[in-house]
PDB file of C-alpha atoms and ligand atoms in Angstrom:
ATOM      1  CA  MET A 174     110.757  65.030 168.780  1.00 84.00           C
ATOM      2  CA  GLN A 175     112.421  67.491 166.716  1.00 92.00           C
ATOM      3  CA  LYS A 176     110.435  68.362 163.564  1.00 95.00           C
ATOM      4  CA  VAL A 177     112.275  67.635 160.190  1.00 98.00           C
ATOM      5  CA  ARG A 178     112.904  71.147 158.718  1.00 97.00           C
ATOM      6  CA  LYS A 179     115.649  70.673 156.227  1.00 98.00           C
ATOM      7  CA  ALA A 180     116.191  68.520 153.191  1.00 98.00           C
ATOM      8  CA  ILE A 181     119.418  67.721 151.218  1.00 98.00           C
ATOM      9  CA  PHE A 182     119.124  67.181 147.597  1.00 98.00           C
ATOM     10  CA  PRO A 183     122.553  65.323 146.380  1.00 97.00           C
ATOM     11  CA  VAL A 184     123.008  66.599 142.685  1.00 96.00           C
ATOM     12  CA  ALA A 185     126.650  66.347 142.256  1.00 94.00           C
ATOM     13  CA  GLY A 186     126.890  63.168 140.398  1.00 90.00           C
ATOM     14  CA  LEU A 187     128.196  62.817 136.969  1.00 90.00           C
ATOM     15  CA  GLY A 188     125.463  61.536 135.298  1.00 90.00           C
ATOM     16  CA  THR A 189     127.261  59.480 132.751  1.00 94.00           C
ATOM     17  CA  ARG A 190     124.479  57.057 131.881  1.00 95.00           C
ATOM     18  CA  PHE A 191     122.832  60.100 130.253  1.00 96.00           C
ATOM     19  CA  LEU A 192     125.672  61.375 128.373  1.00 96.00           C
ATOM     20  CA  PRO A 193     125.451  63.165 125.840  1.00 97.00           C
ATOM     21  CA  ALA A 194     122.342  64.883 127.175  1.00 96.00           C
ATOM     22  CA  THR A 195     124.266  65.320 130.559  1.00 94.00           C
ATOM     23  CA  LYS A 196     127.390  66.866 129.211  1.00 93.00           C
ATOM     24  CA  ALA A 197     126.533  70.698 129.560  1.00 92.00           C
ATOM     25  CA  ILE A 198     123.271  70.442 131.716  1.00 93.00           C
ATOM     26  CA  PRO A 199     122.816  68.471 135.109  1.00 95.00           C
ATOM     27  CA  LYS A 200     120.693  64.890 135.045  1.00 95.00           C
ATOM     28  CA  GLU A 201     118.476  66.637 137.655  1.00 96.00           C
ATOM     29  CA  MET A 202     117.342  68.905 135.034  1.00 97.00           C
ATOM     30  CA  LEU A 203     116.026  66.677 132.432  1.00 97.00           C
ATOM     31  CA  PRO A 204     112.215  67.104 132.375  1.00 97.00           C
ATOM     32  CA  ILE A 205     109.477  64.710 132.754  1.00 98.00           C
ATOM     33  CA  VAL A 206     107.144  66.065 130.389  1.00 97.00           C
ATOM     34  CA  ASP A 207     107.641  70.037 131.079  1.00 95.00           C
ATOM     35  CA  ARG A 208     109.145  69.982 134.716  1.00 96.00           C
ATOM     36  CA  PRO A 209     112.868  69.012 135.732  1.00 97.00           C
ATOM     37  CA  LEU A 210     113.438  66.282 137.958  1.00 98.00           C
ATOM     38  CA  ILE A 211     114.468  68.223 140.583  1.00 97.00           C
ATOM     39  CA  GLN A 212     111.456  70.491 140.551  1.00 97.00           C
ATOM     40  CA  TYR A 213     109.282  67.134 141.036  1.00 98.00           C
ATOM     41  CA  ALA A 214     111.579  66.446 144.305  1.00 98.00           C
ATOM     42  CA  VAL A 215     111.395  69.901 145.897  1.00 98.00           C
ATOM     43  CA  ASP A 216     107.445  70.051 145.506  1.00 97.00           C
ATOM     44  CA  GLU A 217     107.453  66.469 147.166  1.00 98.00           C
ATOM     45  CA  ALA A 218     109.700  67.900 150.002  1.00 98.00           C
ATOM     46  CA  ARG A 219     107.442  70.975 150.208  1.00 97.00           C
ATOM     47  CA  GLU A 220     104.489  68.982 150.608  1.00 97.00           C
ATOM     48  CA  ALA A 221     105.795  67.216 153.382  1.00 98.00           C
ATOM     49  CA  GLY A 222     106.558  70.640 155.188  1.00 97.00           C
ATOM     50  CA  ILE A 223     110.285  71.012 154.689  1.00 97.00           C
ATOM     51  CA  GLU A 224     111.498  74.309 154.931  1.00 97.00           C
ATOM     52  CA  GLN A 225     114.933  74.583 153.837  1.00 97.00           C
ATOM     53  CA  MET A 226     116.153  72.751 150.522  1.00 98.00           C
ATOM     54  CA  ILE A 227     119.869  72.355 150.598  1.00 98.00           C
ATOM     55  CA  PHE A 228     121.474  71.231 147.289  1.00 97.00           C
ATOM     56  CA  VAL A 229     124.964  69.581 147.158  1.00 97.00           C
ATOM     57  CA  THR A 230     125.931  70.657 143.864  1.00 95.00           C
ATOM     58  CA  GLY A 231     129.378  70.459 141.601  1.00 91.00           C
ATOM     59  CA  ARG A 232     130.890  72.143 138.753  1.00 88.00           C
ATOM     60  CA  GLY A 233     128.372  72.465 135.762  1.00 85.00           C
ATOM     61  CA  LYS A 234     125.303  72.367 137.764  1.00 89.00           C
ATOM     62  CA  GLY A 235     124.550  76.130 137.752  1.00 90.00           C
ATOM     63  CA  ALA A 236     121.423  75.586 135.822  1.00 94.00           C
ATOM     64  CA  ILE A 237     119.853  74.262 138.984  1.00 95.00           C
ATOM     65  CA  GLU A 238     120.529  77.355 140.753  1.00 95.00           C
ATOM     66  CA  ASP A 239     119.138  79.404 137.923  1.00 94.00           C
ATOM     67  CA  HIS A 240     116.010  77.141 138.137  1.00 96.00           C
ATOM     68  CA  PHE A 241     115.084  78.072 141.370  1.00 96.00           C
ATOM     69  CA  ASP A 242     115.677  81.896 140.981  1.00 94.00           C
ATOM     70  CA  ILE A 243     113.805  84.716 139.665  1.00 93.00           C
ATOM     71  CA  ALA A 244     113.914  84.652 135.671  1.00 91.00           C
ATOM     72  CA  PHE A 245     113.685  88.411 135.619  1.00 92.00           C
ATOM     73  CA  GLU A 246     113.527  88.855 131.772  1.00 93.00           C
ATOM     74  CA  LEU A 247     111.085  86.064 131.125  1.00 93.00           C
ATOM     75  CA  GLU A 248     108.718  87.227 133.972  1.00 92.00           C
ATOM     76  CA  LYS A 249     108.855  90.868 132.786  1.00 94.00           C
ATOM     77  CA  THR A 250     108.245  90.068 128.980  1.00 94.00           C
ATOM     78  CA  MET A 251     105.505  87.629 129.684  1.00 94.00           C
ATOM     79  CA  GLY A 252     104.039  89.783 132.245  1.00 92.00           C
ATOM     80  CA  GLU A 253     103.873  92.378 129.450  1.00 94.00           C
ATOM     81  CA  ARG A 254     102.295  89.942 127.189  1.00 95.00           C
ATOM     82  CA  GLY A 255      99.713  89.498 129.711  1.00 93.00           C
ATOM     83  CA  ARG A 256     100.484  85.853 130.415  1.00 94.00           C
ATOM     84  CA  ASP A 257     100.066  83.480 133.476  1.00 92.00           C
ATOM     85  CA  LEU A 258     103.335  83.790 135.363  1.00 93.00           C
ATOM     86  CA  SER A 259     102.334  81.172 137.961  1.00 91.00           C
ATOM     87  CA  VAL A 260     104.361  78.475 136.258  1.00 90.00           C
ATOM     88  CA  LEU A 261     107.520  80.653 136.614  1.00 91.00           C
ATOM     89  CA  THR A 262     106.825  81.789 140.032  1.00 89.00           C
ATOM     90  CA  SER A 263     105.703  78.605 141.527  1.00 89.00           C
ATOM     91  CA  THR A 264     109.280  77.518 140.632  1.00 92.00           C
ATOM     92  CA  ARG A 265     111.224  80.064 142.924  1.00 93.00           C
ATOM     93  CA  LEU A 266     112.936  79.252 146.216  1.00 94.00           C
ATOM     94  CA  ALA A 267     113.520  82.519 148.312  1.00 90.00           C
ATOM     95  CA  PRO A 268     117.095  82.980 149.888  1.00 87.00           C
ATOM     96  CA  GLY A 269     116.175  81.807 153.321  1.00 88.00           C
ATOM     97  CA  ASN A 270     114.524  78.514 151.905  1.00 93.00           C
ATOM     98  CA  CYS A 271     117.675  77.255 150.037  1.00 95.00           C
ATOM     99  CA  ALA A 272     121.095  76.737 150.084  1.00 96.00           C
ATOM    100  CA  TYR A 273     124.010  75.438 147.912  1.00 96.00           C
ATOM    101  CA  VAL A 274     126.947  73.640 148.873  1.00 97.00           C
ATOM    102  CA  ARG A 275     129.431  72.176 146.575  1.00 96.00           C
ATOM    103  CA  GLN A 276     131.026  68.770 146.541  1.00 96.00           C
ATOM    104  CA  GLN A 277     134.247  69.293 144.915  1.00 93.00           C
ATOM    105  CA  GLU A 278     134.834  65.596 143.994  1.00 92.00           C
ATOM    106  CA  PRO A 279     132.442  62.936 142.978  1.00 90.00           C
ATOM    107  CA  LEU A 280     133.641  60.724 146.220  1.00 93.00           C
ATOM    108  CA  GLY A 281     130.137  58.932 146.684  1.00 93.00           C
ATOM    109  CA  LEU A 282     126.576  59.620 148.120  1.00 94.00           C
ATOM    110  CA  GLY A 283     127.819  59.407 151.814  1.00 96.00           C
ATOM    111  CA  HIS A 284     130.378  62.191 151.055  1.00 96.00           C
ATOM    112  CA  ALA A 285     127.978  64.281 149.233  1.00 97.00           C
ATOM    113  CA  ILE A 286     125.351  64.155 152.340  1.00 97.00           C
ATOM    114  CA  TRP A 287     128.463  65.024 154.619  1.00 97.00           C
ATOM    115  CA  CYS A 288     129.462  68.035 152.610  1.00 97.00           C
ATOM    116  CA  ALA A 289     126.032  69.652 154.000  1.00 98.00           C
ATOM    117  CA  ARG A 290     126.936  68.997 157.609  1.00 97.00           C
ATOM    118  CA  ASP A 291     127.120  72.593 158.328  1.00 97.00           C
ATOM    119  CA  ILE A 292     124.085  73.704 157.102  1.00 96.00           C
ATOM    120  CA  VAL A 293     122.134  70.703 158.519  1.00 97.00           C
ATOM    121  CA  GLY A 294     123.422  71.231 161.959  1.00 95.00           C
ATOM    122  CA  ASP A 295     122.503  69.172 165.032  1.00 95.00           C
ATOM    123  CA  GLU A 296     118.711  68.184 163.714  1.00 97.00           C
ATOM    124  CA  PRO A 297     117.149  65.507 161.850  1.00 98.00           C
ATOM    125  CA  PHE A 298     117.099  65.950 157.921  1.00 98.00           C
ATOM    126  CA  ALA A 299     115.677  64.399 155.038  1.00 98.00           C
ATOM    127  CA  ILE A 300     117.167  63.289 151.767  1.00 98.00           C
ATOM    128  CA  PHE A 301     115.898  63.185 148.225  1.00 98.00           C
ATOM    129  CA  LEU A 302     117.432  61.672 145.255  1.00 97.00           C
ATOM    130  CA  PRO A 303     115.994  63.349 142.354  1.00 97.00           C
ATOM    131  CA  ASP A 304     116.409  60.649 140.035  1.00 95.00           C
ATOM    132  CA  GLU A 305     114.536  58.447 142.205  1.00 96.00           C
ATOM    133  CA  PHE A 306     111.050  59.679 140.882  1.00 97.00           C
ATOM    134  CA  MET A 307     108.203  58.806 143.162  1.00 97.00           C
ATOM    135  CA  VAL A 308     104.771  59.406 142.113  1.00 97.00           C
ATOM    136  CA  GLY A 309     101.951  59.181 144.805  1.00 96.00           C
ATOM    137  CA  ALA A 310      99.122  61.081 146.382  1.00 96.00           C
ATOM    138  CA  PRO A 311     100.309  62.145 149.131  1.00 97.00           C
ATOM    139  CA  GLY A 312     103.903  62.103 148.200  1.00 98.00           C
ATOM    140  CA  CYS A 313     106.503  59.660 149.366  1.00 98.00           C
ATOM    141  CA  MET A 314     108.147  62.164 152.002  1.00 98.00           C
ATOM    142  CA  LYS A 315     104.744  63.127 153.260  1.00 98.00           C
ATOM    143  CA  GLN A 316     103.889  59.315 153.718  1.00 98.00           C
ATOM    144  CA  MET A 317     107.240  59.115 155.555  1.00 98.00           C
ATOM    145  CA  MET A 318     106.923  62.199 157.547  1.00 98.00           C
ATOM    146  CA  ASP A 319     103.310  60.938 158.705  1.00 97.00           C
ATOM    147  CA  VAL A 320     105.052  58.066 160.337  1.00 97.00           C
ATOM    148  CA  TYR A 321     108.100  59.907 161.473  1.00 98.00           C
ATOM    149  CA  ASP A 322     105.548  62.115 163.664  1.00 97.00           C
ATOM    150  CA  ARG A 323     104.047  59.449 165.367  1.00 96.00           C
ATOM    151  CA  ILE A 324     107.595  57.178 165.777  1.00 96.00           C
ATOM    152  CA  GLY A 325     110.659  59.700 165.304  1.00 96.00           C
ATOM    153  CA  GLY A 326     114.031  57.870 164.721  1.00 96.00           C
ATOM    154  CA  ASN A 327     115.505  57.034 161.270  1.00 98.00           C
ATOM    155  CA  ILE A 328     113.162  56.333 158.372  1.00 98.00           C
ATOM    156  CA  ILE A 329     113.695  55.195 154.934  1.00 98.00           C
ATOM    157  CA  SER A 330     111.385  54.646 152.243  1.00 98.00           C
ATOM    158  CA  VAL A 331     111.231  51.094 150.684  1.00 97.00           C
ATOM    159  CA  LEU A 332     109.258  48.964 148.011  1.00 94.00           C
ATOM    160  CA  GLU A 333     108.895  45.597 146.813  1.00 93.00           C
ATOM    161  CA  VAL A 334     110.450  44.342 143.460  1.00 92.00           C
ATOM    162  CA  PRO A 335     110.324  41.034 141.954  1.00 92.00           C
ATOM    163  CA  HIS A 336     113.067  38.820 143.923  1.00 92.00           C
ATOM    164  CA  GLU A 337     114.908  38.352 140.674  1.00 91.00           C
ATOM    165  CA  GLN A 338     115.622  42.346 140.735  1.00 89.00           C
ATOM    166  CA  VAL A 339     117.068  42.824 144.157  1.00 92.00           C
ATOM    167  CA  SER A 340     120.695  42.478 143.064  1.00 90.00           C
ATOM    168  CA  SER A 341     120.629  46.178 141.410  1.00 86.00           C
ATOM    169  CA  TYR A 342     119.538  47.535 144.536  1.00 88.00           C
ATOM    170  CA  GLY A 343     120.133  48.159 148.421  1.00 90.00           C
ATOM    171  CA  VAL A 344     118.111  45.837 150.610  1.00 93.00           C
ATOM    172  CA  ILE A 345     116.554  45.634 153.888  1.00 95.00           C
ATOM    173  CA  ALA A 346     116.669  42.916 156.218  1.00 96.00           C
ATOM    174  CA  PRO A 347     113.001  43.338 157.883  1.00 96.00           C
ATOM    175  CA  GLY A 348     111.941  42.798 161.607  1.00 96.00           C
ATOM    176  CA  ALA A 349     108.334  43.240 162.928  1.00 94.00           C
ATOM    177  CA  SER A 350     106.079  45.083 160.773  1.00 94.00           C
ATOM    178  CA  ASP A 351     102.889  47.063 161.782  1.00 92.00           C
ATOM    179  CA  GLY A 352     101.018  48.209 158.734  1.00 92.00           C
ATOM    180  CA  THR A 353     103.158  49.888 156.649  1.00 94.00           C
ATOM    181  CA  VAL A 354     105.888  50.478 158.803  1.00 97.00           C
ATOM    182  CA  THR A 355     108.739  47.804 158.952  1.00 97.00           C
ATOM    183  CA  GLN A 356     111.668  47.452 161.398  1.00 97.00           C
ATOM    184  CA  VAL A 357     114.660  47.584 159.654  1.00 97.00           C
ATOM    185  CA  ARG A 358     117.559  44.815 161.103  1.00 96.00           C
ATOM    186  CA  ALA A 359     120.082  45.401 158.339  1.00 95.00           C
ATOM    187  CA  LEU A 360     120.943  46.860 155.006  1.00 93.00           C
ATOM    188  CA  VAL A 361     122.697  45.045 152.317  1.00 89.00           C
ATOM    189  CA  GLU A 362     123.969  46.708 149.386  1.00 84.00           C
ATOM    190  CA  LYS A 363     123.425  44.844 145.790  1.00 85.00           C
ATOM    191  CA  PRO A 364     123.045  41.103 147.321  1.00 89.00           C
ATOM    192  CA  LYS A 365     123.045  37.932 145.237  1.00 91.00           C
ATOM    193  CA  ILE A 366     119.585  37.008 144.720  1.00 93.00           C
ATOM    194  CA  ALA A 367     120.290  33.775 146.859  1.00 93.00           C
ATOM    195  CA  ASP A 368     121.585  36.025 149.567  1.00 91.00           C
ATOM    196  CA  ALA A 369     118.996  38.771 149.601  1.00 93.00           C
ATOM    197  CA  PRO A 370     117.125  39.278 153.162  1.00 94.00           C
ATOM    198  CA  SER A 371     114.028  40.554 151.373  1.00 95.00           C
ATOM    199  CA  ASN A 372     112.860  41.908 148.018  1.00 94.00           C
ATOM    200  CA  LEU A 373     111.869  45.290 149.644  1.00 95.00           C
ATOM    201  CA  ILE A 374     114.436  47.854 148.097  1.00 95.00           C
ATOM    202  CA  VAL A 375     115.652  51.293 149.594  1.00 94.00           C
ATOM    203  CA  SER A 376     114.221  53.756 147.164  1.00 91.00           C
ATOM    204  CA  GLY A 377     115.758  57.218 147.455  1.00 95.00           C
ATOM    205  CA  ARG A 378     114.179  59.008 150.333  1.00 98.00           C
ATOM    206  CA  TYR A 379     115.489  58.996 153.842  1.00 98.00           C
ATOM    207  CA  ILE A 380     114.762  60.885 157.344  1.00 98.00           C
ATOM    208  CA  LEU A 381     117.972  60.512 159.260  1.00 98.00           C
ATOM    209  CA  GLN A 382     119.166  61.722 162.649  1.00 97.00           C
ATOM    210  CA  PRO A 383     122.177  64.061 162.816  1.00 97.00           C
ATOM    211  CA  ASP A 384     124.440  61.109 164.174  1.00 96.00           C
ATOM    212  CA  VAL A 385     124.791  59.896 160.580  1.00 96.00           C
ATOM    213  CA  MET A 386     127.012  62.901 159.883  1.00 97.00           C
ATOM    214  CA  ARG A 387     129.572  61.975 162.746  1.00 95.00           C
ATOM    215  CA  ILE A 388     129.934  58.231 161.069  1.00 95.00           C
ATOM    216  CA  LEU A 389     130.526  60.068 157.546  1.00 95.00           C
ATOM    217  CA  GLU A 390     133.093  62.122 158.986  1.00 91.00           C
ATOM    218  CA  ARG A 391     135.324  58.934 159.275  1.00 89.00           C
ATOM    219  CA  GLN A 392     135.374  58.889 155.396  1.00 85.00           C
ATOM    220  CA  GLU A 393     135.219  55.091 155.387  1.00 83.00           C
ATOM    221  CA  LYS A 394     135.105  53.958 151.501  1.00 84.00           C
ATOM    222  CA  GLY A 395     132.617  51.271 150.776  1.00 83.00           C
ATOM    223  CA  ALA A 396     131.753  49.384 147.558  1.00 78.00           C
ATOM    224  CA  GLY A 397     133.264  51.018 144.456  1.00 81.00           C
ATOM    225  CA  GLY A 398     135.802  53.029 146.571  1.00 87.00           C
ATOM    226  CA  GLU A 399     132.997  55.577 147.225  1.00 88.00           C
ATOM    227  CA  ILE A 400     131.934  56.881 150.552  1.00 89.00           C
ATOM    228  CA  GLN A 401     128.529  55.103 150.768  1.00 89.00           C
ATOM    229  CA  LEU A 402     125.478  56.316 152.489  1.00 93.00           C
ATOM    230  CA  THR A 403     124.454  52.644 152.965  1.00 91.00           C
ATOM    231  CA  ASP A 404     127.171  51.811 155.250  1.00 91.00           C
ATOM    232  CA  ALA A 405     126.856  54.863 157.515  1.00 94.00           C
ATOM    233  CA  MET A 406     123.124  53.884 157.808  1.00 95.00           C
ATOM    234  CA  ALA A 407     123.795  50.300 158.574  1.00 93.00           C
ATOM    235  CA  GLN A 408     126.108  51.324 161.365  1.00 93.00           C
ATOM    236  CA  MET A 409     123.105  53.220 163.178  1.00 95.00           C
ATOM    237  CA  ILE A 410     121.058  49.995 163.072  1.00 95.00           C
ATOM    238  CA  GLY A 411     120.950  48.517 166.533  1.00 90.00           C
ATOM    239  CA  ASN A 412     121.857  52.023 167.938  1.00 92.00           C
ATOM    240  CA  GLN A 413     119.072  53.876 166.967  1.00 93.00           C
ATOM    241  CA  PRO A 414     115.592  53.336 166.033  1.00 96.00           C
ATOM    242  CA  PHE A 415     115.507  52.372 162.329  1.00 97.00           C
ATOM    243  CA  ASN A 416     112.262  51.702 160.272  1.00 98.00           C
ATOM    244  CA  ALA A 417     111.162  51.496 156.730  1.00 98.00           C
ATOM    245  CA  VAL A 418     107.828  52.689 155.430  1.00 98.00           C
ATOM    246  CA  THR A 419     106.543  50.868 152.462  1.00 97.00           C
ATOM    247  CA  PHE A 420     105.936  53.536 149.756  1.00 96.00           C
ATOM    248  CA  ASP A 421     102.284  53.526 148.384  1.00 96.00           C
ATOM    249  CA  GLY A 422     102.709  54.969 144.980  1.00 96.00           C
ATOM    250  CA  ARG A 423     104.391  54.335 141.576  1.00 96.00           C
ATOM    251  CA  ARG A 424     108.595  54.537 141.576  1.00 96.00           C
ATOM    252  CA  PHE A 425     110.446  55.226 138.305  1.00 96.00           C
ATOM    253  CA  ASP A 426     114.283  54.780 138.226  1.00 94.00           C
ATOM    254  CA  CYS A 427     115.113  57.905 135.955  1.00 96.00           C
ATOM    255  CA  GLY A 428     118.844  57.473 136.363  1.00 94.00           C
ATOM    256  CA  SER A 429     118.204  54.631 133.814  1.00 94.00           C
ATOM    257  CA  HIS A 430     116.964  54.982 130.153  1.00 96.00           C
ATOM    258  CA  LEU A 431     114.073  52.737 130.451  1.00 96.00           C
ATOM    259  CA  GLY A 432     112.727  54.416 133.770  1.00 96.00           C
ATOM    260  CA  TYR A 433     113.292  57.749 132.337  1.00 98.00           C
ATOM    261  CA  VAL A 434     111.141  57.076 129.289  1.00 98.00           C
ATOM    262  CA  GLU A 435     108.463  55.205 131.476  1.00 98.00           C
ATOM    263  CA  ALA A 436     108.264  58.300 133.807  1.00 98.00           C
ATOM    264  CA  ASN A 437     107.416  60.535 130.776  1.00 98.00           C
ATOM    265  CA  VAL A 438     104.903  58.171 129.266  1.00 98.00           C
ATOM    266  CA  ALA A 439     103.358  57.799 132.726  1.00 97.00           C
ATOM    267  CA  ILE A 440     103.098  61.577 133.713  1.00 97.00           C
ATOM    268  CA  ALA A 441     102.136  62.457 129.953  1.00 97.00           C
ATOM    269  CA  LEU A 442      99.193  60.003 130.260  1.00 97.00           C
ATOM    270  CA  ASP A 443      98.030  61.401 133.477  1.00 95.00           C
ATOM    271  CA  ARG A 444      97.788  64.901 132.268  1.00 94.00           C
ATOM    272  CA  PRO A 445      94.251  66.260 130.838  1.00 90.00           C
ATOM    273  CA  HIS A 446      95.720  67.711 127.771  1.00 91.00           C
ATOM    274  CA  LEU A 447      97.829  64.836 126.638  1.00 95.00           C
ATOM    275  CA  GLY A 448      96.283  61.823 128.068  1.00 93.00           C
ATOM    276  CA  ASP A 449      94.028  60.959 125.194  1.00 94.00           C
ATOM    277  CA  ALA A 450      96.060  61.775 122.355  1.00 95.00           C
ATOM    278  CA  LEU A 451      99.079  60.108 123.554  1.00 96.00           C
ATOM    279  CA  THR A 452      96.975  56.771 124.145  1.00 95.00           C
ATOM    280  CA  LYS A 453      95.884  57.101 120.746  1.00 94.00           C
ATOM    281  CA  SER A 454      99.299  57.507 119.281  1.00 95.00           C
ATOM    282  CA  LEU A 455     101.004  54.826 121.655  1.00 95.00           C
ATOM    283  CA  ARG A 456      98.060  52.205 120.288  1.00 93.00           C
ATOM    284  CA  GLN A 457      99.080  53.186 116.799  1.00 92.00           C
ATOM    285  CA  MET A 458     102.662  52.561 117.535  1.00 93.00           C
ATOM    286  CA  LEU A 459     102.323  49.249 119.271  1.00 92.00           C
ATOM    287  CA  THR A 460      99.673  47.813 117.110  1.00 91.00           C
ATOM    288  CA  GLY A 461     100.011  49.845 114.094  1.00 80.00           C
ATOM    289  CA  ARG A 462      96.346  50.637 114.135  1.00 65.00           C
TER     290      ARG A 462
HETATM  291  P1  UTP B1156     124.234  57.809 140.812  1.00 64.86           P
HETATM  292  O1  UTP B1156     124.804  56.483 141.419  1.00 64.86           O
HETATM  293  O2  UTP B1156     122.820  58.109 139.887  1.00 64.86           O
HETATM  294  O3  UTP B1156     125.292  58.335 140.167  1.00 64.86           O
HETATM  295  O4  UTP B1156     124.033  58.845 141.929  1.00 64.86           O
HETATM  296  P2  UTP B1156     125.202  59.638 138.939  1.00 64.86           P
HETATM  297  O5  UTP B1156     126.586  60.287 138.758  1.00 64.86           O
HETATM  298  O6  UTP B1156     124.303  60.750 139.272  1.00 64.86           O
HETATM  299  O7  UTP B1156     124.720  58.751 137.557  1.00 64.86           O
HETATM  300  P3  UTP B1156     125.542  57.783 136.828  1.00 64.86           P
HETATM  301  O8  UTP B1156     125.366  56.498 137.179  1.00 64.86           O
HETATM  302  O9  UTP B1156     126.921  58.273 136.291  1.00 64.86           O
HETATM  303  O10 UTP B1156     124.909  58.096 135.548  1.00 64.86           O
HETATM  304  C1  UTP B1156     122.722  58.798 142.964  1.00 64.86           C
HETATM  305  C2  UTP B1156     122.880  60.294 143.504  1.00 64.86           C
HETATM  306  O11 UTP B1156     123.911  60.768 144.238  1.00 64.86           O
HETATM  307  C3  UTP B1156     124.234  61.844 143.776  1.00 64.86           C
HETATM  308  C4  UTP B1156     123.703  61.750 142.263  1.00 64.86           C
HETATM  309  O12 UTP B1156     123.911  63.305 141.865  1.00 64.86           O
HETATM  310  C5  UTP B1156     122.557  61.417 142.383  1.00 64.86           C
HETATM  311  O13 UTP B1156     121.669  62.556 142.714  1.00 64.86           O
HETATM  312  N1  UTP B1156     125.694  61.814 143.995  1.00 64.86           N
HETATM  313  C6  UTP B1156     126.559  60.514 143.727  1.00 64.86           C
HETATM  314  C7  UTP B1156     126.429  62.999 144.339  1.00 64.86           C
HETATM  315  O14 UTP B1156     125.944  63.937 144.654  1.00 64.86           O
HETATM  316  N2  UTP B1156     127.743  62.909 144.693  1.00 64.86           N
HETATM  317  C8  UTP B1156     128.511  61.492 144.449  1.00 64.86           C
HETATM  318  O15 UTP B1156     129.736  61.636 144.850  1.00 64.86           O
HETATM  319  C9  UTP B1156     127.824  60.605 143.903  1.00 64.86           C
END
């Protein structure tokens, strides 16, 4: 079984739901408390043993490259002032550990993944959607990688949502289950509630075999006229092992205002220097006391 060494971070979307915040900065640079979303995703990848981070960027996404580079002036000045530099140095990605490729037009998530095909080569790879913010110990990708190391194939992360919410998501048709691992029989994008084959939704983390690139190569358009990753994955089911791992942790949809605000509150409550003060102030806001 080939080790998963590379991960793709598709960050070329327009982020229209967060305008005007995302007019000049990428959505993936929005902070959860004090770290940008993309940093949490990269840290999750490192924890899972990923060695090379491949960012699929677009125009106006230069802040992401700067974020993972050396911040020379900041490091020099802070060093001279005797400040702790680890907050800066821990975010660096060395040249061999990162690569950037441009998606020239936002033609869909599937197209973004395909843009990285030459850097990925003929080996399995992970995908992270950074605006799906996954909080777990171990992290979501580590949970998936532990399963991959046992059974290989294609693995996606899923989680349960209340049945009435399924229409907003990709949903799996589940087969046999063994602990947290469920066989995937089919994938349905945004089904009607009555048609949904389960309440297990696909949640922004994937380990895929390189064959998916050959399907994406055909550039077939799906929902919304976009080249969809879900459609390409659906074509692999039946030809290749395809399983889902139910994520043990919390997930926040940081592509939406509510999920983004909830994530900030949740992470702040977990921070030792913020938790107590925030609890007090939230209680006051909610009860007027
Ligand atoms: P979203 O559907 O959240 O789209 O994409 P978006 O453009 O980021 O945000 P809104 O809906 O306009 O507010 C899911 C993920 O796929 C990437 C996005 O960057 C995001 O990480 N993506 C999407 C691309 O890289 N390229 C695309 O063509 C589409």
